[in-house]
Amino acid sequence: MSSFQGSKINPATFNRSQIKFYLFLIALAVFMIMPIVFMFSQSLKPINELFLYPPRFFVDNPSLKNFYDLINVTSVTVIPMTRFLFNSIVVTGAVVFLSIVISAMAGFALSKLKFKSKGVIFEANIIALMFVPASVAIPRYLIVDGLGLTDNMLGHIIPLLAMPVGLFLIKQFVDQIPNDLIEAAAMDGAGNFTVFRKVIIPVIMPALATVAILAFQTAWNNTETSEIYMNTETLRTFAFYMTTLTGNLENKVAGQGIAAAAALIMFVPNLIIFVIMQSRVLDTMAHSGLK
């Protein structure tokens, strides 16, 4: 990184010292986009190109047959692909909405409201950040089973609402809001909910967008709840179904095209939500402020 010292980053006019940055960023961008291009190409390859050796990176004769085969494979199992997609959409929508509401309200309470043990609660949240999901799989199963949520859509949703990182981000963001602003609103007769809705929410929109992205990716890509809590096939999500594709197909090579088609369906919503929310974060950070 010493070679970058003295270079002008984002100057008003082009400077030759920028060239090293452009070369580095272009190479990094190409490296990161290659798996996406390969997945897109693989999903459009006809069966004869899947068997080519050595394999080709790009598709020569694109075809949508893999997507048709994906639908036919699910029809053979009696359960249509749309059922798995519907489950994923419902679970993801519920998790994103509830995660935003819970993280925002809890972050506001832990930051600005006065009550006993709020320090202990926040410290417990910090400790929860240290645990990987696999380490709490058994306790979570016992809780979900004890609540009678196995083979229930709520068994997908409730375990995913535990987002310590979301609460941490919101709380740290609310900490930056001056207490004078909240006290001024209180003097005007605003209650805690009014302060939260009209003062806190507009300011913490960047943090809420970040929580939405994290919650969406966690719920949309989640396979754990389908594996552990769901015994009924019709209650499982598309992410879980995608992991079983190549294993259930007799021809593993031909199954790679179908798996790539399913992976593309999984990837596109992630890309769309990230682009939308990223724009929202940048726009809010640029135009929001305390007045």
Short mmCIF file of C-alpha atoms in Angstrom, two decimals:
data_model
loop_
_atom_site.label_atom_id
_atom_site.label_comp_id
_atom_site.label_asym_id
_atom_site.label_seq_id
_atom_site.Cartn_x
_atom_site.Cartn_y
_atom_site.Cartn_z
CA MET A 1 0.00 0.00 0.00
CA SER A 2 3.00 2.30 0.30
CA SER A 3 3.00 2.70 -3.48
CA PHE A 4 -0.42 4.42 -3.19
CA GLN A 5 0.90 7.15 -0.89
CA GLY A 6 0.87 10.60 -2.44
CA SER A 7 -1.83 9.68 -4.94
CA LYS A 8 -4.88 11.90 -5.33
CA ILE A 9 -8.12 10.04 -4.70
CA ASN A 10 -11.09 11.47 -6.60
CA PRO A 11 -9.48 14.75 -7.66
CA ALA A 12 -11.40 17.41 -9.59
CA THR A 13 -9.40 16.60 -12.71
CA PHE A 14 -7.79 13.39 -13.87
CA ASN A 15 -4.34 12.73 -12.48
CA ARG A 16 -1.96 10.02 -13.62
CA SER A 17 -1.51 8.96 -10.00
CA GLN A 18 -5.05 7.54 -10.23
CA ILE A 19 -4.04 4.91 -12.77
CA LYS A 20 -2.74 2.48 -10.13
CA PHE A 21 -6.07 2.69 -8.29
CA TYR A 22 -8.06 2.08 -11.48
CA LEU A 23 -5.92 -0.91 -12.42
CA PHE A 24 -6.27 -2.41 -8.95
CA LEU A 25 -10.05 -1.86 -8.80
CA ILE A 26 -10.62 -3.18 -12.33
CA ALA A 27 -8.66 -6.35 -11.57
CA LEU A 28 -10.58 -6.79 -8.30
CA ALA A 29 -13.93 -6.22 -10.03
CA VAL A 30 -13.13 -8.79 -12.75
CA PHE A 31 -12.06 -11.33 -10.13
CA MET A 32 -15.27 -10.84 -8.13
CA ILE A 33 -17.63 -10.93 -11.12
CA MET A 34 -16.19 -14.11 -12.65
CA PRO A 35 -18.26 -16.52 -10.46
CA ILE A 36 -21.43 -14.61 -11.37
CA VAL A 37 -20.64 -14.77 -15.08
CA PHE A 38 -19.86 -18.50 -14.79
CA MET A 39 -23.14 -19.19 -12.98
CA PHE A 40 -25.10 -17.24 -15.59
CA SER A 41 -23.27 -19.02 -18.43
CA GLN A 42 -23.68 -22.45 -16.82
CA SER A 43 -27.42 -21.96 -16.38
CA LEU A 44 -27.81 -21.30 -20.13
CA LYS A 45 -25.65 -24.19 -21.38
CA PRO A 46 -27.42 -26.98 -23.30
CA ILE A 47 -26.68 -30.57 -22.31
CA ASN A 48 -24.01 -31.11 -24.98
CA GLU A 49 -21.93 -28.17 -23.73
CA LEU A 50 -22.12 -29.40 -20.15
CA PHE A 51 -20.32 -32.60 -21.23
CA LEU A 52 -17.52 -30.85 -23.13
CA TYR A 53 -13.96 -31.51 -21.99
CA PRO A 54 -12.13 -29.34 -21.26
CA PRO A 55 -15.13 -27.36 -20.03
CA ARG A 56 -15.77 -23.93 -21.51
CA PHE A 57 -16.26 -20.85 -19.37
CA PHE A 58 -18.74 -19.14 -21.72
CA VAL A 59 -21.82 -20.62 -23.36
CA ASP A 60 -21.84 -20.94 -27.17
CA ASN A 61 -25.51 -21.71 -27.81
CA PRO A 62 -27.59 -20.31 -24.91
CA SER A 63 -30.76 -22.18 -24.04
CA LEU A 64 -33.46 -21.95 -21.37
CA LYS A 65 -33.79 -25.73 -21.18
CA ASN A 66 -32.19 -25.89 -17.73
CA PHE A 67 -34.97 -23.67 -16.36
CA TYR A 68 -37.61 -25.88 -17.98
CA ASP A 69 -35.89 -28.97 -16.57
CA LEU A 70 -35.85 -27.35 -13.14
CA ILE A 71 -39.61 -26.99 -13.28
CA ASN A 72 -40.01 -30.56 -14.55
CA VAL A 73 -37.83 -31.97 -11.77
CA THR A 74 -40.03 -30.35 -9.13
CA SER A 75 -43.18 -31.59 -10.89
CA VAL A 76 -41.86 -35.14 -10.61
CA THR A 77 -41.66 -34.71 -6.82
CA VAL A 78 -45.37 -33.65 -6.86
CA ILE A 79 -44.46 -30.41 -5.04
CA PRO A 80 -44.08 -27.58 -7.61
CA MET A 81 -41.10 -25.23 -7.51
CA THR A 82 -43.45 -22.30 -6.98
CA ARG A 83 -44.39 -23.72 -3.58
CA PHE A 84 -40.77 -23.55 -2.39
CA LEU A 85 -40.43 -20.03 -3.82
CA PHE A 86 -43.66 -18.96 -2.11
CA ASN A 87 -42.38 -20.23 1.25
CA SER A 88 -39.10 -18.35 0.79
CA ILE A 89 -40.88 -15.12 -0.15
CA VAL A 90 -43.25 -15.28 2.84
CA VAL A 91 -40.49 -16.14 5.33
CA THR A 92 -38.09 -13.52 3.96
CA GLY A 93 -40.71 -10.77 3.91
CA ALA A 94 -41.76 -11.50 7.50
CA VAL A 95 -38.17 -11.72 8.78
CA VAL A 96 -37.10 -8.46 7.10
CA PHE A 97 -40.12 -6.50 8.38
CA LEU A 98 -40.01 -7.86 11.93
CA SER A 99 -36.21 -7.57 12.18
CA ILE A 100 -36.38 -3.88 11.27
CA VAL A 101 -39.19 -3.19 13.75
CA ILE A 102 -37.63 -5.15 16.63
CA SER A 103 -34.08 -3.85 16.10
CA ALA A 104 -35.23 -0.24 15.75
CA MET A 105 -37.46 -0.23 18.83
CA ALA A 106 -34.98 -2.17 20.98
CA GLY A 107 -32.06 -0.01 19.83
CA PHE A 108 -33.99 3.17 20.71
CA ALA A 109 -34.98 1.80 24.12
CA LEU A 110 -31.43 0.69 25.00
CA SER A 111 -29.95 3.98 23.86
CA LYS A 112 -32.34 6.70 25.06
CA LEU A 113 -34.82 5.27 27.57
CA LYS A 114 -33.98 4.84 31.25
CA PHE A 115 -34.80 1.52 32.89
CA LYS A 116 -33.06 -1.05 35.06
CA SER A 117 -30.75 -3.68 33.57
CA LYS A 118 -30.53 -2.09 30.12
CA GLY A 119 -26.74 -2.30 30.38
CA VAL A 120 -26.98 -6.02 31.16
CA ILE A 121 -29.29 -6.56 28.17
CA PHE A 122 -26.90 -4.79 25.83
CA GLU A 123 -23.92 -6.75 27.17
CA ALA A 124 -25.86 -9.98 26.63
CA ASN A 125 -26.44 -8.88 23.05
CA ILE A 126 -22.69 -8.28 22.62
CA ILE A 127 -21.94 -11.76 23.97
CA ALA A 128 -24.48 -13.24 21.53
CA LEU A 129 -22.39 -11.80 18.66
CA MET A 130 -19.58 -14.17 19.62
CA PHE A 131 -21.55 -17.36 18.99
CA VAL A 132 -21.68 -18.97 15.56
CA PRO A 133 -25.11 -20.38 14.55
CA ALA A 134 -23.93 -24.00 14.77
CA SER A 135 -23.06 -23.61 18.46
CA VAL A 136 -26.66 -22.72 19.37
CA ALA A 137 -28.41 -25.16 17.00
CA ILE A 138 -29.38 -27.62 19.74
CA PRO A 139 -30.68 -25.00 22.24
CA ARG A 140 -32.66 -23.37 19.43
CA TYR A 141 -34.18 -26.69 18.44
CA LEU A 142 -35.22 -27.40 22.04
CA ILE A 143 -36.85 -23.98 22.29
CA VAL A 144 -38.63 -24.26 18.94
CA ASP A 145 -39.80 -27.78 19.72
CA GLY A 146 -40.91 -26.73 23.19
CA LEU A 147 -43.02 -23.93 21.69
CA GLY A 148 -44.60 -26.38 19.25
CA LEU A 149 -43.26 -24.56 16.19
CA THR A 150 -41.81 -27.54 14.36
CA ASP A 151 -43.55 -28.14 11.03
CA ASN A 152 -44.89 -24.60 11.25
CA MET A 153 -44.04 -21.51 9.19
CA LEU A 154 -43.28 -19.68 12.42
CA GLY A 155 -40.47 -22.17 12.91
CA HIS A 156 -38.77 -20.49 9.94
CA ILE A 157 -39.41 -16.94 11.10
CA ILE A 158 -38.90 -16.73 14.87
CA PRO A 159 -35.36 -18.23 15.05
CA LEU A 160 -34.17 -15.79 12.37
CA LEU A 161 -35.40 -12.74 14.29
CA ALA A 162 -32.47 -13.06 16.70
CA MET A 163 -30.13 -10.54 15.04
CA PRO A 164 -27.62 -9.24 17.61
CA VAL A 165 -25.71 -7.37 14.92
CA GLY A 166 -28.87 -5.50 13.88
CA LEU A 167 -29.59 -4.37 17.43
CA PHE A 168 -25.95 -3.36 17.87
CA LEU A 169 -25.93 -1.24 14.70
CA ILE A 170 -29.20 0.54 15.52
CA LYS A 171 -28.17 1.22 19.11
CA GLN A 172 -24.82 2.68 18.09
CA PHE A 173 -26.54 4.84 15.48
CA VAL A 174 -29.15 6.15 17.95
CA ASP A 175 -26.36 6.95 20.44
CA GLN A 176 -25.16 9.65 18.01
CA ILE A 177 -28.48 11.53 18.19
CA PRO A 178 -28.22 14.43 20.68
CA ASN A 179 -30.37 14.07 23.78
CA ASP A 180 -31.32 17.75 23.39
CA LEU A 181 -33.27 16.87 20.25
CA ILE A 182 -35.32 14.25 22.09
CA GLU A 183 -35.83 16.52 25.10
CA ALA A 184 -37.06 19.32 22.84
CA ALA A 185 -39.61 16.95 21.31
CA ALA A 186 -40.69 15.82 24.78
CA MET A 187 -41.19 19.44 25.88
CA ASP A 188 -43.52 19.88 22.92
CA GLY A 189 -45.67 17.08 24.32
CA ALA A 190 -44.34 14.17 22.23
CA GLY A 191 -44.41 10.76 23.89
CA ASN A 192 -41.80 8.04 23.45
CA PHE A 193 -43.59 6.48 20.48
CA THR A 194 -43.99 9.86 18.76
CA VAL A 195 -40.32 10.65 19.34
CA PHE A 196 -39.40 7.25 17.96
CA ARG A 197 -41.62 7.62 14.88
CA LYS A 198 -40.98 11.26 13.98
CA VAL A 199 -37.47 11.92 15.29
CA ILE A 200 -35.54 8.66 15.51
CA ILE A 201 -36.77 6.78 12.41
CA PRO A 202 -35.90 9.51 9.84
CA VAL A 203 -32.38 9.79 11.23
CA ILE A 204 -31.57 6.07 11.43
CA MET A 205 -32.74 5.14 7.93
CA PRO A 206 -29.18 4.19 6.81
CA ALA A 207 -28.92 1.74 9.70
CA LEU A 208 -32.39 0.36 8.97
CA ALA A 209 -31.42 -0.23 5.34
CA THR A 210 -28.33 -2.12 6.53
CA VAL A 211 -30.45 -4.27 8.84
CA ALA A 212 -32.86 -4.94 5.97
CA ILE A 213 -30.01 -6.16 3.74
CA LEU A 214 -28.62 -8.43 6.47
CA ALA A 215 -32.06 -9.81 7.35
CA PHE A 216 -32.93 -10.44 3.70
CA GLN A 217 -29.72 -12.32 2.98
CA THR A 218 -30.03 -14.35 6.17
CA ALA A 219 -33.64 -15.38 5.52
CA TRP A 220 -33.46 -15.84 1.72
CA ASN A 221 -30.33 -18.02 1.87
CA ASN A 222 -31.32 -19.90 5.01
CA THR A 223 -31.44 -23.72 4.89
CA GLU A 224 -31.01 -24.48 8.59
CA THR A 225 -34.65 -24.12 9.60
CA SER A 226 -35.81 -26.37 6.74
CA GLU A 227 -33.28 -29.03 7.69
CA ILE A 228 -33.85 -29.00 11.45
CA TYR A 229 -37.41 -27.86 12.12
CA MET A 230 -39.39 -28.96 9.06
CA ASN A 231 -40.35 -32.56 8.32
CA THR A 232 -43.10 -31.67 5.84
CA GLU A 233 -41.74 -31.03 2.33
CA THR A 234 -44.35 -28.39 1.50
CA LEU A 235 -43.06 -26.18 4.34
CA ARG A 236 -39.44 -26.11 3.18
CA THR A 237 -37.84 -23.19 1.37
CA PHE A 238 -36.31 -22.83 -2.08
CA ALA A 239 -32.80 -22.45 -0.63
CA PHE A 240 -33.05 -25.89 0.96
CA TYR A 241 -34.50 -27.41 -2.20
CA MET A 242 -31.61 -25.99 -4.24
CA THR A 243 -29.07 -27.82 -2.04
CA THR A 244 -30.76 -31.16 -2.84
CA LEU A 245 -30.93 -30.72 -6.61
CA THR A 246 -27.71 -32.42 -7.77
CA GLY A 247 -28.02 -35.13 -5.14
CA ASN A 248 -31.49 -36.14 -6.33
CA LEU A 249 -30.60 -36.25 -10.02
CA GLU A 250 -29.25 -39.42 -11.59
CA ASN A 251 -26.99 -37.53 -14.02
CA LYS A 252 -24.70 -35.34 -11.90
CA VAL A 253 -23.18 -33.50 -14.87
CA ALA A 254 -26.52 -32.61 -16.43
CA GLY A 255 -27.71 -31.62 -12.96
CA GLN A 256 -25.07 -28.89 -12.80
CA GLY A 257 -27.00 -26.86 -15.38
CA ILE A 258 -30.24 -27.21 -13.42
CA ALA A 259 -28.44 -26.33 -10.18
CA ALA A 260 -26.94 -23.25 -11.87
CA ALA A 261 -30.42 -22.21 -13.03
CA ALA A 262 -31.69 -22.53 -9.45
CA ALA A 263 -28.65 -20.64 -8.14
CA LEU A 264 -29.37 -17.82 -10.57
CA ILE A 265 -32.94 -17.60 -9.28
CA MET A 266 -31.52 -17.41 -5.75
CA PHE A 267 -28.92 -14.81 -6.69
CA VAL A 268 -31.04 -12.26 -8.60
CA PRO A 269 -33.19 -11.16 -5.60
CA ASN A 270 -30.03 -10.73 -3.51
CA LEU A 271 -28.57 -8.49 -6.20
CA ILE A 272 -31.75 -6.45 -6.60
CA ILE A 273 -32.28 -5.85 -2.87
CA PHE A 274 -28.63 -4.93 -2.39
CA VAL A 275 -28.66 -2.39 -5.23
CA ILE A 276 -31.94 -0.83 -4.05
CA MET A 277 -30.93 -0.63 -0.40
CA GLN A 278 -27.40 0.53 -1.16
CA SER A 279 -28.83 3.46 -3.11
CA ARG A 280 -31.16 4.18 -0.20
CA VAL A 281 -28.30 4.14 2.29
CA LEU A 282 -26.15 6.48 0.21
CA ASP A 283 -29.06 8.84 -0.48
CA THR A 284 -30.10 8.98 3.18
CA MET A 285 -26.57 9.54 4.42
CA ALA A 286 -26.12 12.35 1.91
CA HIS A 287 -29.37 14.20 2.62
CA SER A 288 -30.34 13.38 6.21
CA GLY A 289 -29.26 15.51 9.14
CA LEU A 290 -30.27 16.88 12.50
CA LYS A 291 -32.12 20.19 12.19
#
